[in-house]
Short mmCIF file of C-alpha atoms and ligand atoms in Angstrom, two decimals:
data_model
loop_
_atom_site.label_atom_id
_atom_site.label_comp_id
_atom_site.label_asym_id
_atom_site.label_seq_id
_atom_site.Cartn_x
_atom_site.Cartn_y
_atom_site.Cartn_z
CA MET A 1 34.52 55.94 -62.44
CA ASP A 2 34.72 54.14 -59.06
CA ASP A 3 37.35 54.33 -56.30
CA GLU A 4 39.06 51.22 -57.73
CA THR A 5 39.94 52.91 -61.04
CA PRO A 6 43.68 53.64 -60.92
CA ARG A 7 44.58 57.31 -61.26
CA SER A 8 46.53 58.26 -64.36
CA ILE A 9 50.28 58.82 -64.07
CA ASP A 10 49.64 62.50 -64.89
CA THR A 11 47.57 62.82 -61.70
CA VAL A 12 49.87 60.69 -59.55
CA ALA A 13 52.76 62.94 -60.59
CA VAL A 14 50.95 66.03 -59.33
CA THR A 15 49.50 64.95 -56.00
CA GLU A 16 50.51 61.47 -54.75
CA GLY A 17 51.84 61.56 -51.19
CA GLU A 18 51.10 65.24 -50.80
CA ALA A 19 47.76 65.70 -49.08
CA PRO A 20 47.02 68.84 -47.05
CA PHE A 21 46.93 68.11 -43.27
CA GLU A 22 48.51 64.67 -43.86
CA THR A 23 52.13 65.53 -44.62
CA GLY A 24 53.28 66.87 -41.29
CA SER A 25 51.71 70.33 -41.32
CA GLU A 26 48.78 71.58 -39.28
CA ALA A 27 48.29 74.55 -41.61
CA GLY A 28 46.97 72.55 -44.54
CA ASP A 29 49.90 73.28 -46.86
CA VAL A 30 49.01 72.26 -50.41
CA VAL A 31 52.73 71.80 -51.03
CA SER A 32 54.56 69.48 -48.63
CA PRO A 33 56.84 71.65 -46.43
CA ILE A 34 60.63 71.23 -46.39
CA HIS A 35 61.35 69.57 -43.04
CA LEU A 36 64.95 70.42 -42.20
CA SER A 37 65.03 68.97 -38.70
CA SER A 38 67.64 66.22 -38.41
CA THR A 39 65.94 64.71 -35.37
CA PHE A 40 62.37 64.39 -34.13
CA ALA A 41 61.04 64.68 -30.57
CA LEU A 42 59.50 61.48 -29.22
CA PRO A 43 56.18 61.61 -27.37
CA GLY A 44 57.63 59.57 -24.49
CA LEU A 45 60.23 56.95 -23.65
CA ASP A 46 59.29 53.61 -25.15
CA THR A 47 62.01 51.09 -24.32
CA GLU A 48 60.27 48.48 -26.48
CA MET A 49 60.48 50.66 -29.63
CA ARG A 50 62.31 49.05 -32.58
CA LEU A 51 63.49 51.37 -35.36
CA GLU A 52 62.11 48.99 -38.03
CA ASP A 53 58.63 49.53 -36.59
CA VAL A 54 58.68 53.33 -36.89
CA ASP A 55 56.06 54.07 -39.55
CA PRO A 56 56.46 57.29 -41.61
CA ASP A 57 53.03 56.59 -43.17
CA ALA A 58 51.60 57.11 -39.69
CA GLY A 59 53.60 60.33 -39.24
CA GLU A 60 56.29 58.67 -37.09
CA PHE A 61 59.85 59.94 -37.45
CA VAL A 62 62.96 59.51 -35.28
CA TYR A 63 66.09 60.66 -37.10
CA GLY A 64 66.61 62.36 -40.49
CA ARG A 65 68.79 59.68 -42.09
CA LEU A 66 66.25 56.98 -41.29
CA SER A 67 63.34 58.98 -42.62
CA ASN A 68 62.12 62.53 -43.03
CA PRO A 69 58.64 63.82 -43.92
CA THR A 70 59.76 65.65 -47.09
CA ARG A 71 61.71 62.63 -48.30
CA HIS A 72 58.82 60.37 -47.39
CA THR A 73 56.46 62.39 -49.60
CA LEU A 74 58.88 61.95 -52.50
CA GLU A 75 59.36 58.24 -51.82
CA THR A 76 55.61 57.68 -51.79
CA ARG A 77 55.27 59.45 -55.12
CA LEU A 78 58.22 57.62 -56.72
CA ALA A 79 56.75 54.24 -55.76
CA ALA A 80 53.37 55.17 -57.24
CA LEU A 81 54.91 56.49 -60.47
CA GLU A 82 56.73 53.22 -61.10
CA GLY A 83 53.82 51.09 -59.87
CA GLY A 84 55.80 49.58 -56.96
CA ALA A 85 55.07 49.17 -53.25
CA TYR A 86 58.35 50.54 -51.92
CA GLY A 87 60.29 53.67 -52.98
CA ALA A 88 63.57 55.04 -51.68
CA ALA A 89 65.19 58.39 -52.48
CA PHE A 90 68.96 58.75 -52.62
CA ALA A 91 71.57 61.51 -52.81
CA SER A 92 72.38 60.59 -56.44
CA GLY A 93 71.51 58.06 -59.12
CA THR A 94 74.93 56.56 -58.44
CA ALA A 95 74.08 56.04 -54.75
CA ALA A 96 70.76 54.47 -55.79
CA ILE A 97 72.50 52.03 -58.17
CA PHE A 98 75.29 51.20 -55.71
CA THR A 99 72.84 50.50 -52.89
CA THR A 100 70.62 48.38 -55.14
CA LEU A 101 73.52 46.25 -56.40
CA LEU A 102 74.91 45.87 -52.88
CA SER A 103 71.54 44.72 -51.59
CA VAL A 104 71.69 41.73 -53.96
CA VAL A 105 75.23 40.58 -54.74
CA GLU A 106 77.77 38.89 -52.46
CA PRO A 107 81.43 38.02 -53.11
CA GLY A 108 81.65 35.14 -55.59
CA ASP A 109 78.40 36.06 -57.35
CA HIS A 110 78.04 36.69 -61.06
CA LEU A 111 76.24 39.65 -62.66
CA VAL A 112 75.15 40.08 -66.29
CA ALA A 113 74.98 43.67 -67.58
CA PHE A 114 74.17 45.47 -70.82
CA GLU A 115 77.50 46.47 -72.41
CA ASP A 116 76.10 49.88 -73.43
CA LEU A 117 75.66 51.16 -69.85
CA TYR A 118 76.09 54.68 -68.47
CA ALA A 119 79.88 54.97 -68.22
CA GLY A 120 79.76 55.74 -64.48
CA THR A 121 77.82 52.54 -63.78
CA ARG A 122 80.31 50.57 -65.81
CA ARG A 123 83.18 52.07 -63.84
CA MET A 124 81.38 51.28 -60.59
CA LEU A 125 80.96 47.67 -61.67
CA ASP A 126 84.58 47.32 -62.82
CA ASP A 127 86.39 49.33 -60.15
CA VAL A 128 84.26 48.54 -57.11
CA PHE A 129 82.25 45.35 -57.62
CA VAL A 130 84.78 43.40 -59.71
CA SER A 131 88.04 44.74 -58.27
CA ARG A 132 87.13 45.06 -54.61
CA LEU A 133 84.12 42.87 -53.94
CA ASP A 134 84.99 39.81 -56.04
CA ILE A 135 81.90 39.96 -58.23
CA ASP A 136 82.27 38.57 -61.75
CA VAL A 137 80.58 40.71 -64.42
CA THR A 138 79.76 39.70 -68.00
CA TYR A 139 78.82 42.51 -70.40
CA VAL A 140 76.57 41.50 -73.27
CA ASP A 141 74.93 43.07 -76.28
CA ALA A 142 71.48 42.83 -74.72
CA THR A 143 69.70 44.08 -77.84
CA ASP A 144 69.57 40.31 -78.52
CA THR A 145 67.93 38.52 -75.56
CA GLU A 146 69.73 35.32 -76.60
CA ASN A 147 73.02 36.93 -75.55
CA VAL A 148 71.62 37.50 -72.06
CA ALA A 149 70.40 33.90 -71.91
CA ALA A 150 73.82 32.61 -72.98
CA ALA A 151 75.61 34.64 -70.29
CA LEU A 152 73.53 33.39 -67.34
CA ARG A 153 75.27 30.98 -64.98
CA PRO A 154 74.14 29.08 -61.87
CA GLU A 155 75.87 31.71 -59.72
CA THR A 156 74.26 34.68 -61.53
CA THR A 157 72.37 36.64 -58.88
CA MET A 158 71.75 39.85 -60.78
CA VAL A 159 70.93 41.03 -64.29
CA TRP A 160 71.38 44.78 -64.81
CA MET A 161 69.98 46.63 -67.81
CA GLU A 162 69.36 50.14 -69.10
CA SER A 163 66.84 50.77 -71.84
CA PRO A 164 67.18 52.97 -73.81
CA THR A 165 70.93 53.11 -73.30
CA ASN A 166 73.37 55.96 -73.10
CA PRO A 167 74.51 57.21 -75.60
CA LYS A 168 73.38 54.95 -78.49
CA LEU A 169 69.71 54.67 -77.43
CA ALA A 170 69.73 50.89 -77.85
CA LEU A 171 66.85 48.92 -76.32
CA CYS A 172 66.64 45.55 -74.65
CA ASP A 173 63.47 43.46 -74.42
CA ILE A 174 62.61 43.99 -70.74
CA GLY A 175 59.73 41.49 -70.76
CA GLY A 176 61.83 38.84 -72.53
CA ILE A 177 64.73 39.22 -70.09
CA ALA A 178 62.30 39.18 -67.13
CA GLU A 179 61.06 35.79 -68.32
CA LEU A 180 64.61 34.44 -68.45
CA VAL A 181 65.35 35.65 -64.92
CA ALA A 182 61.95 34.70 -63.43
CA ASP A 183 62.71 30.99 -62.85
CA ARG A 184 66.14 31.65 -61.36
CA ASP A 185 67.29 32.83 -57.98
CA ALA A 186 68.33 36.19 -59.40
CA VAL A 187 67.17 39.80 -59.39
CA PHE A 188 66.48 41.77 -62.57
CA GLY A 189 67.16 45.51 -62.25
CA VAL A 190 66.50 48.21 -64.83
CA ASP A 191 67.87 51.74 -64.92
CA ASN A 192 64.85 53.62 -66.30
CA THR A 193 66.46 57.07 -66.28
CA PHE A 194 66.28 57.74 -70.03
CA ALA A 195 62.63 56.77 -70.53
CA SER A 196 61.20 58.02 -67.21
CA PRO A 197 58.14 56.25 -65.74
CA TYR A 198 56.00 58.40 -68.02
CA PHE A 199 57.14 56.43 -71.08
CA GLN A 200 58.15 53.06 -69.59
CA ARG A 201 57.37 51.07 -66.45
CA PRO A 202 59.84 48.19 -66.07
CA LEU A 203 58.06 46.63 -63.04
CA ASP A 204 54.92 46.19 -65.18
CA LEU A 205 57.11 44.46 -67.78
CA GLY A 206 58.45 41.99 -65.20
CA ALA A 207 61.57 43.63 -63.73
CA ASP A 208 62.16 43.21 -59.98
CA VAL A 209 63.62 46.62 -59.25
CA VAL A 210 63.88 49.92 -61.09
CA VAL A 211 66.31 52.77 -60.48
CA HIS A 212 66.59 56.38 -61.62
CA SER A 213 69.02 59.16 -61.66
CA THR A 214 66.26 61.59 -60.65
CA THR A 215 68.83 64.28 -61.48
CA LYS A 216 67.44 63.84 -65.01
CA TYR A 217 63.78 63.74 -66.14
CA LEU A 218 62.09 63.22 -62.78
CA ASN A 219 63.49 66.45 -61.36
CA GLY A 220 63.67 67.91 -64.85
CA HIS A 221 65.21 71.29 -64.05
CA SER A 222 68.95 70.53 -63.73
CA ASP A 223 69.07 71.87 -60.18
CA ALA A 224 69.38 68.76 -58.00
CA VAL A 225 71.54 65.62 -58.00
CA ALA A 226 69.40 62.74 -56.73
CA GLY A 227 68.38 59.12 -57.25
CA ALA A 228 65.57 56.65 -56.66
CA VAL A 229 64.86 52.94 -56.30
CA VAL A 230 61.42 51.31 -56.54
CA THR A 231 60.52 47.66 -56.04
CA ASP A 232 57.57 45.39 -55.29
CA ASP A 233 59.73 42.67 -53.79
CA ASP A 234 59.41 42.65 -49.97
CA THR A 235 62.71 40.85 -49.30
CA LEU A 236 64.63 43.22 -51.54
CA ALA A 237 62.80 46.20 -50.03
CA GLU A 238 63.88 45.17 -46.55
CA GLU A 239 67.52 44.89 -47.57
CA LEU A 240 67.35 48.17 -49.51
CA ARG A 241 65.79 49.95 -46.55
CA PHE A 242 68.57 48.65 -44.27
CA LEU A 243 71.34 49.74 -46.65
CA GLN A 244 69.71 53.09 -47.49
CA GLN A 245 69.17 54.07 -43.86
CA VAL A 246 71.91 52.23 -41.96
CA GLY A 247 74.46 50.32 -44.08
CA VAL A 248 75.30 53.09 -46.57
CA GLY A 249 73.15 56.11 -45.65
CA GLY A 250 73.27 57.89 -49.02
CA VAL A 251 69.87 59.50 -48.58
CA SER A 252 68.30 62.43 -50.43
CA SER A 253 68.42 65.69 -48.44
CA PRO A 254 65.14 67.42 -47.51
CA PHE A 255 65.79 70.28 -49.94
CA ASP A 256 66.64 68.00 -52.87
CA SER A 257 63.62 65.84 -51.99
CA TYR A 258 61.45 68.95 -52.17
CA LEU A 259 62.94 69.97 -55.53
CA VAL A 260 62.44 66.52 -57.07
CA THR A 261 58.86 66.31 -55.75
CA ARG A 262 58.20 69.73 -57.26
CA GLY A 263 59.84 68.77 -60.57
CA ILE A 264 57.80 65.56 -60.85
CA LYS A 265 54.55 67.56 -60.88
CA THR A 266 55.18 68.62 -64.49
CA LEU A 267 56.60 65.27 -65.66
CA ALA A 268 53.73 64.48 -68.05
CA ALA A 269 53.67 67.91 -69.71
CA ARG A 270 57.46 68.02 -70.00
CA MET A 271 57.84 64.51 -71.42
CA GLU A 272 55.26 65.16 -74.13
CA ARG A 273 57.09 68.31 -75.19
CA HIS A 274 60.56 66.69 -74.97
CA GLU A 275 59.31 63.99 -77.31
CA THR A 276 57.76 66.37 -79.85
CA ASN A 277 60.96 68.37 -80.03
CA ALA A 278 63.23 65.31 -80.10
CA LEU A 279 61.32 63.80 -83.02
CA ALA A 280 61.53 67.09 -84.95
CA VAL A 281 65.28 67.32 -84.25
CA ALA A 282 65.84 63.64 -85.18
CA GLU A 283 63.98 64.03 -88.49
CA PHE A 284 65.85 67.25 -89.27
CA LEU A 285 69.20 65.59 -88.56
CA GLU A 286 68.28 62.60 -90.72
CA SER A 287 67.68 64.96 -93.64
CA ARG A 288 71.14 66.57 -93.39
CA PRO A 289 74.04 65.49 -95.61
CA GLU A 290 76.52 66.25 -92.77
CA VAL A 291 74.93 63.50 -90.62
CA THR A 292 75.64 59.84 -91.36
CA ALA A 293 73.44 58.25 -88.67
CA VAL A 294 70.78 59.30 -86.16
CA TYR A 295 69.95 57.13 -83.13
CA TYR A 296 66.46 57.86 -81.80
CA PRO A 297 63.98 55.07 -80.96
CA GLY A 298 61.14 57.13 -82.43
CA LEU A 299 62.62 56.95 -85.94
CA GLU A 300 61.54 54.09 -88.16
CA SER A 301 65.19 53.72 -89.13
CA HIS A 302 66.11 52.82 -85.52
CA PRO A 303 66.83 49.07 -85.25
CA ASP A 304 64.72 48.79 -82.06
CA HIS A 305 61.82 50.96 -83.24
CA ALA A 306 59.31 48.07 -83.20
CA LEU A 307 60.35 47.05 -79.67
CA ALA A 308 60.13 50.68 -78.55
CA ARG A 309 56.53 50.82 -79.81
CA GLU A 310 55.76 47.65 -77.83
CA GLN A 311 57.37 48.30 -74.47
CA MET A 312 57.36 52.11 -74.28
CA SER A 313 54.46 54.54 -74.52
CA GLY A 314 56.72 57.21 -76.03
CA PHE A 315 60.29 57.60 -77.22
CA GLY A 316 61.72 60.26 -74.91
CA GLY A 317 63.85 63.31 -75.54
CA ILE A 318 67.40 61.99 -75.98
CA LEU A 319 69.11 61.14 -79.25
CA SER A 320 72.58 60.79 -80.65
CA PHE A 321 73.99 61.27 -84.13
CA GLU A 322 77.13 60.76 -86.12
CA LEU A 323 78.71 63.70 -87.94
CA ASP A 324 80.45 63.13 -91.25
CA GLY A 325 83.88 64.54 -90.42
CA ASP A 326 86.52 64.47 -87.74
CA ILE A 327 86.82 65.67 -84.16
CA ASP A 328 87.60 69.23 -85.34
CA ASP A 329 84.32 69.30 -87.26
CA ALA A 330 82.52 68.12 -84.15
CA LYS A 331 84.23 70.87 -82.13
CA ARG A 332 83.25 73.57 -84.64
CA PHE A 333 79.68 72.28 -84.72
CA LEU A 334 79.30 72.14 -80.94
CA GLU A 335 80.92 75.49 -80.22
CA ALA A 336 78.70 77.32 -82.74
CA LEU A 337 75.49 76.39 -80.90
CA SER A 338 73.76 78.79 -78.57
CA GLU A 339 70.38 77.22 -77.76
CA PHE A 340 71.97 73.83 -77.05
CA THR A 341 74.37 74.23 -74.13
CA LEU A 342 77.60 72.22 -74.24
CA ALA A 343 77.24 70.23 -71.02
CA VAL A 344 76.96 66.68 -69.72
CA SER A 345 73.68 65.37 -68.23
CA VAL A 346 70.23 64.98 -69.74
CA GLY A 347 66.57 65.39 -68.90
CA GLY A 348 66.32 69.07 -67.97
CA VAL A 349 63.96 71.54 -69.63
CA GLU A 350 66.90 73.12 -71.43
CA SER A 351 68.60 71.48 -74.43
CA LEU A 352 72.06 70.09 -73.69
CA ILE A 353 74.59 68.64 -76.10
CA GLU A 354 77.88 66.81 -75.64
CA LEU A 355 80.57 64.69 -77.26
CA PRO A 356 80.53 61.31 -75.43
CA ALA A 357 84.09 60.36 -76.52
CA GLY A 358 85.51 63.48 -74.85
CA MET A 359 82.99 64.00 -72.06
CA THR A 360 80.59 61.41 -70.56
CA HIS A 361 82.34 58.32 -71.95
CA GLU A 362 85.89 59.62 -71.64
CA PRO A 363 86.46 57.30 -68.62
CA LEU A 364 86.19 54.30 -70.97
CA SER A 365 89.32 53.21 -72.82
CA PRO A 366 89.49 53.99 -76.57
CA ALA A 367 89.14 50.22 -77.22
CA GLU A 368 86.01 50.03 -75.05
CA ARG A 369 84.54 53.04 -76.82
CA GLU A 370 85.31 51.57 -80.21
CA ALA A 371 83.64 48.28 -79.23
CA LEU A 372 80.53 50.25 -78.25
CA GLY A 373 80.51 52.27 -81.48
CA ILE A 374 81.26 55.55 -79.69
CA SER A 375 83.29 57.42 -82.29
CA ASP A 376 84.98 60.83 -81.96
CA THR A 377 82.13 62.41 -83.93
CA LEU A 378 79.18 60.83 -82.14
CA ILE A 379 77.17 63.63 -80.52
CA ARG A 380 74.48 63.17 -77.85
CA ALA A 381 71.68 65.69 -77.43
CA SER A 382 69.12 65.99 -74.66
CA VAL A 383 66.38 67.93 -76.39
CA GLY A 384 64.61 70.39 -74.12
CA ILE A 385 61.21 72.02 -74.22
CA GLU A 386 62.16 75.25 -76.03
CA GLY A 387 60.57 76.38 -79.30
CA THR A 388 61.16 73.73 -81.96
CA ALA A 389 62.11 76.23 -84.70
CA ASP A 390 64.75 77.83 -82.45
CA LEU A 391 66.39 74.44 -81.88
CA LEU A 392 66.46 73.58 -85.60
CA ALA A 393 67.87 77.04 -86.43
CA ASP A 394 70.58 76.47 -83.83
CA LEU A 395 71.61 73.15 -85.37
CA GLU A 396 71.69 74.89 -88.78
CA ARG A 397 74.18 77.31 -87.19
CA GLY A 398 76.33 74.34 -86.21
CA PHE A 399 76.30 72.93 -89.75
CA ASP A 400 77.22 76.37 -91.16
CA ALA A 401 80.19 76.50 -88.80
CA MET A 402 81.27 73.02 -89.89
CA ALA A 403 81.25 74.18 -93.52
CA LYS A 404 83.65 77.02 -92.66
CA ARG A 405 86.70 74.81 -92.28
CA SER A 406 90.02 76.50 -91.60
CA PRO A 407 92.39 76.53 -94.66
CA ALA A 408 94.65 73.94 -92.95
CA SER A 409 91.80 71.44 -92.63
CA SER A 410 89.98 72.17 -95.88
CA ASP A 411 91.97 69.86 -98.14
N1 PLP B 1 72.07 56.25 -64.86
C1 PLP B 1 72.08 56.93 -66.02
C2 PLP B 1 71.39 56.33 -67.21
C3 PLP B 1 72.72 58.16 -66.11
O1 PLP B 1 72.73 58.81 -67.29
C4 PLP B 1 73.38 58.68 -64.96
C5 PLP B 1 74.08 59.98 -65.00
O2 PLP B 1 74.27 60.58 -66.03
C6 PLP B 1 73.35 57.94 -63.79
C7 PLP B 1 72.68 56.74 -63.77
C8 PLP B 1 74.04 58.44 -62.55
O3 PLP B 1 73.24 59.39 -61.90
P1 PLP B 1 73.79 60.56 -60.97
O4 PLP B 1 74.63 61.46 -61.82
O5 PLP B 1 72.53 61.21 -60.45
O6 PLP B 1 74.59 59.93 -59.89
#
């Protein structure tokens, strides 16, 4: 192996950007220290200094919002994980998405988005970009690339996708959409939160920019709210850097940056285990008479299974399923579980479960939920890394509780 051979993502996740003696410590810390200082002493007065020229790679720092050594370590690692030149860490996935959209669109522009988006992103688009910034948004069923093609207009400056989506785990053809966008003056962004860079790298497939809620798999331990943006596009990077550091300022704190950097070290090991458990749970659910549908890209029954095999290197740890019953059955099922915690969010080592209609997707109107196929008995699970048998036994407990209907509801 020569020096040109790229390091595997497993290795990048453990060490990229974190070299003893090179990350702001004289002591040779193997782990990048948490730099809490909000400001940095300058070696002398340089009246010619321009903030854009301050180079964190060369150990230059001025003020904590602009850059910080702990955040810089994380940003270097994020860029390498997604195979991009520029990485930026934010205070939340929402801040990362907002800043990315704002760095592209201007009043009067048009944006095409997957209709099955994270509900918070959809609200941001509707209630901020459409209502206040005069951006026109068209939502499409992007599982068919033709629908994306048909929605594009001369004034379309951005195409925004998630794949797999939340909560139905639908996929869009990232490479196919990238080709559509490539010959236009538009930017193609992908929210890669559900797959993580371990299983999918949108920039390699042709996307211009990729974002994450690093709150989820990248941190992986449900103890930090954070976000990331990675791109290879220099013009976009310049605009993003300006908005991250000056125009919006929603940066990741030093402590959260440390936590996410630490979490990323085990990304490969965690993702493998999430996937093994999720496949076992999905197959178990498919075998149950109480379940009418299971949505997991790793199942052959999933409509986008072939595409998942092509554009992903694994299927991830999130699935959703439809219970045969009503909302009371769903309540009995969910409340009987003890290994799966009833909570929103995904991507942590512990298994979480929720009812999108009443929790994550409650902000959508009933009509919007119906159009997206989010029924009152659709359940989303983020399968953790616990013992597989314990998780299956827990779900069995839920089905037992469903069977014990109260006399009033048993007819
Ligand atoms: N993108 C996706 C796919 C998400 O699931 C979420 C949150 O659940 C977000 C973005 C928003 O991230 P955050 O909660 O870190 O702001």
